[in-house]
PDB file of C-alpha atoms in Angstrom:
ATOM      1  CA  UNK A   1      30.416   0.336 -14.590  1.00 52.00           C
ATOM      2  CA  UNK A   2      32.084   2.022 -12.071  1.00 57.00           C
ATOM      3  CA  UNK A   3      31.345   4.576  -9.470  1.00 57.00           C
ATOM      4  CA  UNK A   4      32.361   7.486 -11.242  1.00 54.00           C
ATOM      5  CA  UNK A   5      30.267   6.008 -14.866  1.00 61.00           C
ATOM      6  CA  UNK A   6      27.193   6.139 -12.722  1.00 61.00           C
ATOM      7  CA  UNK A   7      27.313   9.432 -11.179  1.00 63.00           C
ATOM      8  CA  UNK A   8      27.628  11.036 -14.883  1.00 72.00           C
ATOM      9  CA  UNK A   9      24.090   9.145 -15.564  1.00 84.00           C
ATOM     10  CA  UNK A  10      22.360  10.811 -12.281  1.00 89.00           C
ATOM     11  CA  UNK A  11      19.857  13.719 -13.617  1.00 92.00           C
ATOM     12  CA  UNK A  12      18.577  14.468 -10.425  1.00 94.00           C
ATOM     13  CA  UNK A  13      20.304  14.660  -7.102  1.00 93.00           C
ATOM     14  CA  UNK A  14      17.886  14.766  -3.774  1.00 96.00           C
ATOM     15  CA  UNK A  15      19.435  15.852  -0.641  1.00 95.00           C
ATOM     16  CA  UNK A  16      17.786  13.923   2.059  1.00 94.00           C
ATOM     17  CA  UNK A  17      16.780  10.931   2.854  1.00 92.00           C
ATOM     18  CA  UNK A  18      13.445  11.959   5.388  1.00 88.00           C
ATOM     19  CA  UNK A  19       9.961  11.848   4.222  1.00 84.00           C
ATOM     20  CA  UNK A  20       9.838  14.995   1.882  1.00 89.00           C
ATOM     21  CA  UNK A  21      13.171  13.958   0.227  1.00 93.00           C
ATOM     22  CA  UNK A  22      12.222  10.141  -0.434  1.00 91.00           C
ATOM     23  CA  UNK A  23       8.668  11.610  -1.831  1.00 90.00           C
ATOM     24  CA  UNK A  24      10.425  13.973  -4.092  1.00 95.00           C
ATOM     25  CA  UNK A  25      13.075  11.277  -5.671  1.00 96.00           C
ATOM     26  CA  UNK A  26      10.663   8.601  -6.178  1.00 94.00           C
ATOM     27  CA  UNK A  27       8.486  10.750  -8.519  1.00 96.00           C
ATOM     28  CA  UNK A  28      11.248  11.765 -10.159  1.00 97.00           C
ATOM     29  CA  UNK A  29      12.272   8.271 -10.896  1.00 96.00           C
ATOM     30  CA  UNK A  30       8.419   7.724 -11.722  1.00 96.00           C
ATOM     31  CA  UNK A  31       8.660  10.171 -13.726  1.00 97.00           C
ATOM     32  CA  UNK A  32      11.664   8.267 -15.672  1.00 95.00           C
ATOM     33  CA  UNK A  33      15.104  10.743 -14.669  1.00 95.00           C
ATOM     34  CA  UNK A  34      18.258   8.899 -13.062  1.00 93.00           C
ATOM     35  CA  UNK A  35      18.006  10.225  -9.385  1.00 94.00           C
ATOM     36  CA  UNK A  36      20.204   9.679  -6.717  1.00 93.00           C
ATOM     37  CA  UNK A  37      19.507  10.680  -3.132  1.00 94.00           C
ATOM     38  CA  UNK A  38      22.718  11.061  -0.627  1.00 93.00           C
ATOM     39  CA  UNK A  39      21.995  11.213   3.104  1.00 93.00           C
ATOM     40  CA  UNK A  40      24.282  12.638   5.798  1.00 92.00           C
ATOM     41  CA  UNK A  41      22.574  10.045   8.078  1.00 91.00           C
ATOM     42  CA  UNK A  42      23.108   5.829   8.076  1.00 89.00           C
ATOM     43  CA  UNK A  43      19.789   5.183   7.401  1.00 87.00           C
ATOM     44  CA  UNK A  44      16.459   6.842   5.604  1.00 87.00           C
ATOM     45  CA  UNK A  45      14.153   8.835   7.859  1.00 84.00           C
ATOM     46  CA  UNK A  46      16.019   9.165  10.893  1.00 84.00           C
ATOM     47  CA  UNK A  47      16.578  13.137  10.553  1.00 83.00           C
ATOM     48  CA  UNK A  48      13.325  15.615  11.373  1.00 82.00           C
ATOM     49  CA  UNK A  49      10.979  13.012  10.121  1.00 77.00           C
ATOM     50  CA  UNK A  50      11.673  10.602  12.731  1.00 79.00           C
ATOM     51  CA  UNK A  51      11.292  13.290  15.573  1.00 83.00           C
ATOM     52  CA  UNK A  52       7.242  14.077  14.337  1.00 82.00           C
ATOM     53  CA  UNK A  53       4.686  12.835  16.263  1.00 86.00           C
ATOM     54  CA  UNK A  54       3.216  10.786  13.542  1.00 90.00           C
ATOM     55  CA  UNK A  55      -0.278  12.337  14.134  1.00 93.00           C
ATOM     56  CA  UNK A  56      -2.203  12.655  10.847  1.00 94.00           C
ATOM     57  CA  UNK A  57      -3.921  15.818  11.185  1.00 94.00           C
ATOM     58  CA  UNK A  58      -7.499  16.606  10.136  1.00 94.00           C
ATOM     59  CA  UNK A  59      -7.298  20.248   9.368  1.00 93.00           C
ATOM     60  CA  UNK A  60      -9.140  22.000  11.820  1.00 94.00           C
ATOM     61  CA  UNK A  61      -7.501  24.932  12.827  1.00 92.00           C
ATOM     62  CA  UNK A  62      -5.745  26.474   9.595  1.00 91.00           C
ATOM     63  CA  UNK A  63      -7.299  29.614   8.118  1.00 92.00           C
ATOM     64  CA  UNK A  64     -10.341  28.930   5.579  1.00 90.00           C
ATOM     65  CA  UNK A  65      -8.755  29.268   2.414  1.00 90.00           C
ATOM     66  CA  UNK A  66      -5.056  29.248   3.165  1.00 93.00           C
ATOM     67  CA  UNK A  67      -3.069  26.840   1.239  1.00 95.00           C
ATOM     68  CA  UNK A  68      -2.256  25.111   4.819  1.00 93.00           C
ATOM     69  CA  UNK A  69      -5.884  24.441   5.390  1.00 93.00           C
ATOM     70  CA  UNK A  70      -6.055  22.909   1.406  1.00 94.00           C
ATOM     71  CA  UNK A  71      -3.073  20.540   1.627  1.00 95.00           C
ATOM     72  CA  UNK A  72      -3.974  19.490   4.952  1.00 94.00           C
ATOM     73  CA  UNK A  73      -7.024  18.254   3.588  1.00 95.00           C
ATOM     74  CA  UNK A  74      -5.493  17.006   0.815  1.00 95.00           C
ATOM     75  CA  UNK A  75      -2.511  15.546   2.448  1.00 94.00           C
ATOM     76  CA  UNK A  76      -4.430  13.976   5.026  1.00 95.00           C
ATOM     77  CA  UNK A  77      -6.636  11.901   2.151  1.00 96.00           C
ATOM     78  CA  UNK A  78      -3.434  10.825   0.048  1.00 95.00           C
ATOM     79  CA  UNK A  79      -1.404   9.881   3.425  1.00 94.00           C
ATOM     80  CA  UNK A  80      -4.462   7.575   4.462  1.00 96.00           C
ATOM     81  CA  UNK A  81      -4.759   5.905   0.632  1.00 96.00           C
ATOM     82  CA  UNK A  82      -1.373   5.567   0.954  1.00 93.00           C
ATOM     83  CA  UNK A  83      -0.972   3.505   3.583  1.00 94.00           C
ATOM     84  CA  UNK A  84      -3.844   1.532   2.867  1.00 96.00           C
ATOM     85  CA  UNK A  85      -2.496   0.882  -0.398  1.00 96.00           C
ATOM     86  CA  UNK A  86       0.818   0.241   0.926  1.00 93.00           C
ATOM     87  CA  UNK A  87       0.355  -1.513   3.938  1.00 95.00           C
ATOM     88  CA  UNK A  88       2.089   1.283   6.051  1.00 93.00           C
ATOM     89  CA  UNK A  89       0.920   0.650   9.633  1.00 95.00           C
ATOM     90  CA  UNK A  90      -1.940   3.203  10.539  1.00 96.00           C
ATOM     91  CA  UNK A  91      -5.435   4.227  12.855  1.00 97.00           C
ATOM     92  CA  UNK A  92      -7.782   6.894  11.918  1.00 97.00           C
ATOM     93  CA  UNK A  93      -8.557   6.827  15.762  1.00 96.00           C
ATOM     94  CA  UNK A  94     -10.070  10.116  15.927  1.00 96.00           C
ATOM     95  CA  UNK A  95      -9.552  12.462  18.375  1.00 96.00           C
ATOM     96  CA  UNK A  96     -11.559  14.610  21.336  1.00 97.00           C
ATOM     97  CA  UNK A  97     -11.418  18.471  21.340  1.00 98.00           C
ATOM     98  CA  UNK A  98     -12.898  18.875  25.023  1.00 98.00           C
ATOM     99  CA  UNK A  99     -14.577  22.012  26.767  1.00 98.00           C
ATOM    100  CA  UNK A 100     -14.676  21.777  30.690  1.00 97.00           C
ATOM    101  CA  UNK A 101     -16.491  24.613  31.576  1.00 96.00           C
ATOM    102  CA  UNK A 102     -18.971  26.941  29.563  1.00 93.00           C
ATOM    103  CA  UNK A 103     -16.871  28.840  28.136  1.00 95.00           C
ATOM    104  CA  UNK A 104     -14.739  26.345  26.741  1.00 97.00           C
ATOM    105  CA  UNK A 105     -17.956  25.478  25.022  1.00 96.00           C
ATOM    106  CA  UNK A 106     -18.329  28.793  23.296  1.00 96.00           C
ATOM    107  CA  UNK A 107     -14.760  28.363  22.518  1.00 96.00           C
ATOM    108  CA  UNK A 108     -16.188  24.392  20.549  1.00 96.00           C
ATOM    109  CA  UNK A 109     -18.287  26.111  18.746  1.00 96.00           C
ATOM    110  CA  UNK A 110     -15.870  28.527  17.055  1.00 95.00           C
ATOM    111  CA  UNK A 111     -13.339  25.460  16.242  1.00 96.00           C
ATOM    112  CA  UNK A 112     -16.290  23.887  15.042  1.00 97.00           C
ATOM    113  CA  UNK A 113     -16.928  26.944  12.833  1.00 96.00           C
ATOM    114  CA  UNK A 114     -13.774  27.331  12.107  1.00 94.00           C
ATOM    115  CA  UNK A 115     -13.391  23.910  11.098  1.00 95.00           C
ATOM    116  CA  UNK A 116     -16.390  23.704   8.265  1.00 95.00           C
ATOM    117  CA  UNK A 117     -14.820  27.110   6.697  1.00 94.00           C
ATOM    118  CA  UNK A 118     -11.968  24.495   6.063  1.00 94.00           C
ATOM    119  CA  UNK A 119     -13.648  21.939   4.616  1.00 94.00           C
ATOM    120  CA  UNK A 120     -13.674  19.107   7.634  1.00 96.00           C
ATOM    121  CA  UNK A 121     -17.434  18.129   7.192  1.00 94.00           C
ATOM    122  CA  UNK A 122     -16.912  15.762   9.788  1.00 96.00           C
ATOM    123  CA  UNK A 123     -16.537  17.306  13.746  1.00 97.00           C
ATOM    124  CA  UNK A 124     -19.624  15.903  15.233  1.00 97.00           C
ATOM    125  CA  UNK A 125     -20.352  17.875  18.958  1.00 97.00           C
ATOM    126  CA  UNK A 126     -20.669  15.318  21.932  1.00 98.00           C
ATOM    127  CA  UNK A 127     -22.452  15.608  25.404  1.00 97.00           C
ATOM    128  CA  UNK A 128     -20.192  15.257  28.090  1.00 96.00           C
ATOM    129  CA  UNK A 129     -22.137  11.791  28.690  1.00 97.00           C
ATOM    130  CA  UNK A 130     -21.190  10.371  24.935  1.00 97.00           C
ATOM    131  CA  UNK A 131     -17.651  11.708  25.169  1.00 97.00           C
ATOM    132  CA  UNK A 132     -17.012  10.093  28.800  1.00 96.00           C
ATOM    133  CA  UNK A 133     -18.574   6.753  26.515  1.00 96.00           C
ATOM    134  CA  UNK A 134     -15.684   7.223  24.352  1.00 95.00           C
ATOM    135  CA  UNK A 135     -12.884   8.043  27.481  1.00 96.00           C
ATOM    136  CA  UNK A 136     -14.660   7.199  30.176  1.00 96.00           C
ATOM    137  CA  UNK A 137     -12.084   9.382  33.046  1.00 96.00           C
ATOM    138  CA  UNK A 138     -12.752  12.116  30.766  1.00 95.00           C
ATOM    139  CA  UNK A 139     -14.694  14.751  32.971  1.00 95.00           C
ATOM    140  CA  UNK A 140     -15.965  17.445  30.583  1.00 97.00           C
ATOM    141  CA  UNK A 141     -19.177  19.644  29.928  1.00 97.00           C
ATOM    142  CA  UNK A 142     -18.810  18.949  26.000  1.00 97.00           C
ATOM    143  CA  UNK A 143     -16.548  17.791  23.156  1.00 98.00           C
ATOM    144  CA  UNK A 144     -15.803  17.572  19.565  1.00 98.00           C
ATOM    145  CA  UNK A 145     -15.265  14.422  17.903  1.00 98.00           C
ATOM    146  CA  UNK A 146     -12.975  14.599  14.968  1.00 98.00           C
ATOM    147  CA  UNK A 147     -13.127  10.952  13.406  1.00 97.00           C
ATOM    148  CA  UNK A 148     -10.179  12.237  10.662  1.00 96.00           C
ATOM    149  CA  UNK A 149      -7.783  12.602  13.080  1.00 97.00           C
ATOM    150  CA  UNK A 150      -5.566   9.602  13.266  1.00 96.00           C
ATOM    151  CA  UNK A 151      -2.107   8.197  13.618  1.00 95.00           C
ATOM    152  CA  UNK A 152       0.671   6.377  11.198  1.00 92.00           C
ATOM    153  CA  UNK A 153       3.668   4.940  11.599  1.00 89.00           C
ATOM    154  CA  UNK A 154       5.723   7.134   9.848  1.00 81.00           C
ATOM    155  CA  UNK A 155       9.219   4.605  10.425  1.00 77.00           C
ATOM    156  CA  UNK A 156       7.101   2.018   8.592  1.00 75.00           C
TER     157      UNK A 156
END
């Protein structure tokens, strides 16, 4: 069959080869249509989704109730069974939100707030004695700890 033969089959063309692209052909083809995906590039991912900073994000800061705050949460779940499932290279390292003065730690609380109206059940509020245990050349008067924040390697 040549070329041409095999283009008449294709029932869904993706544009794009990144992250959002590849995600969107291979459910079409789960879902059973022909799909071809052309890229402008030489290889997959090496548009906008190889210039992210590969952080997976816990969700603290979107509005409650906005669809950004619900698909970050939801997102950041199926990105994590993902790669465990798929052997994509990944840390759920956490992350410190840090207050060095007391108003910063005013400031904690509201992110903290802020962050249960969206669902992360997990920010747990440090001293500045257990955060320094975690980075110890931290100098701080308080932290968050946000154990869903982590990293993946999005190239893998």
């Amino acid at each position: 069959m040549g070329d041409f033969e095999r283009l008449e089959k294709v029932e869904c063309l993706v544009a794009g080869a990144g992250v959002v692209g590849l995600a969107i052909a291979r459910e079409f083809a789960r879902l059973g249509f022909e799909t071809l995906i052309v890229e402008e590039a030489g290889t997959i991912g090496t548009g906008t989704s190889s210039r992210n900073s590969e952080v997976i994000h816990a969700g603290i800061y979107y509005p409650p109730m906005s669809l950004k705050s619900r698909f970050c949460l939801e997102g950041r779940n199926a990105l994590y069974a993902y790669a465990q499932n798929n052997g994509v290279s990944h840390s759920r390292c956490g992350k410190l939100i840090v207050a060095t003065n007391e108003n910063q730690n005013i400031t904690l609380n509201g992110i903290a707030r802020q962050a249960k109206l969206c669902g992360v059940n997990d920010l747990r509020h440090l001293s500045s004695l257990e955060a320094s245990r975690l980075e110890p050349n931290l100098v701080s008067t308080s932290a968050l700890y946000s154990p869903s924040t982590g990293i993946i390697d999005s190239h893998g």
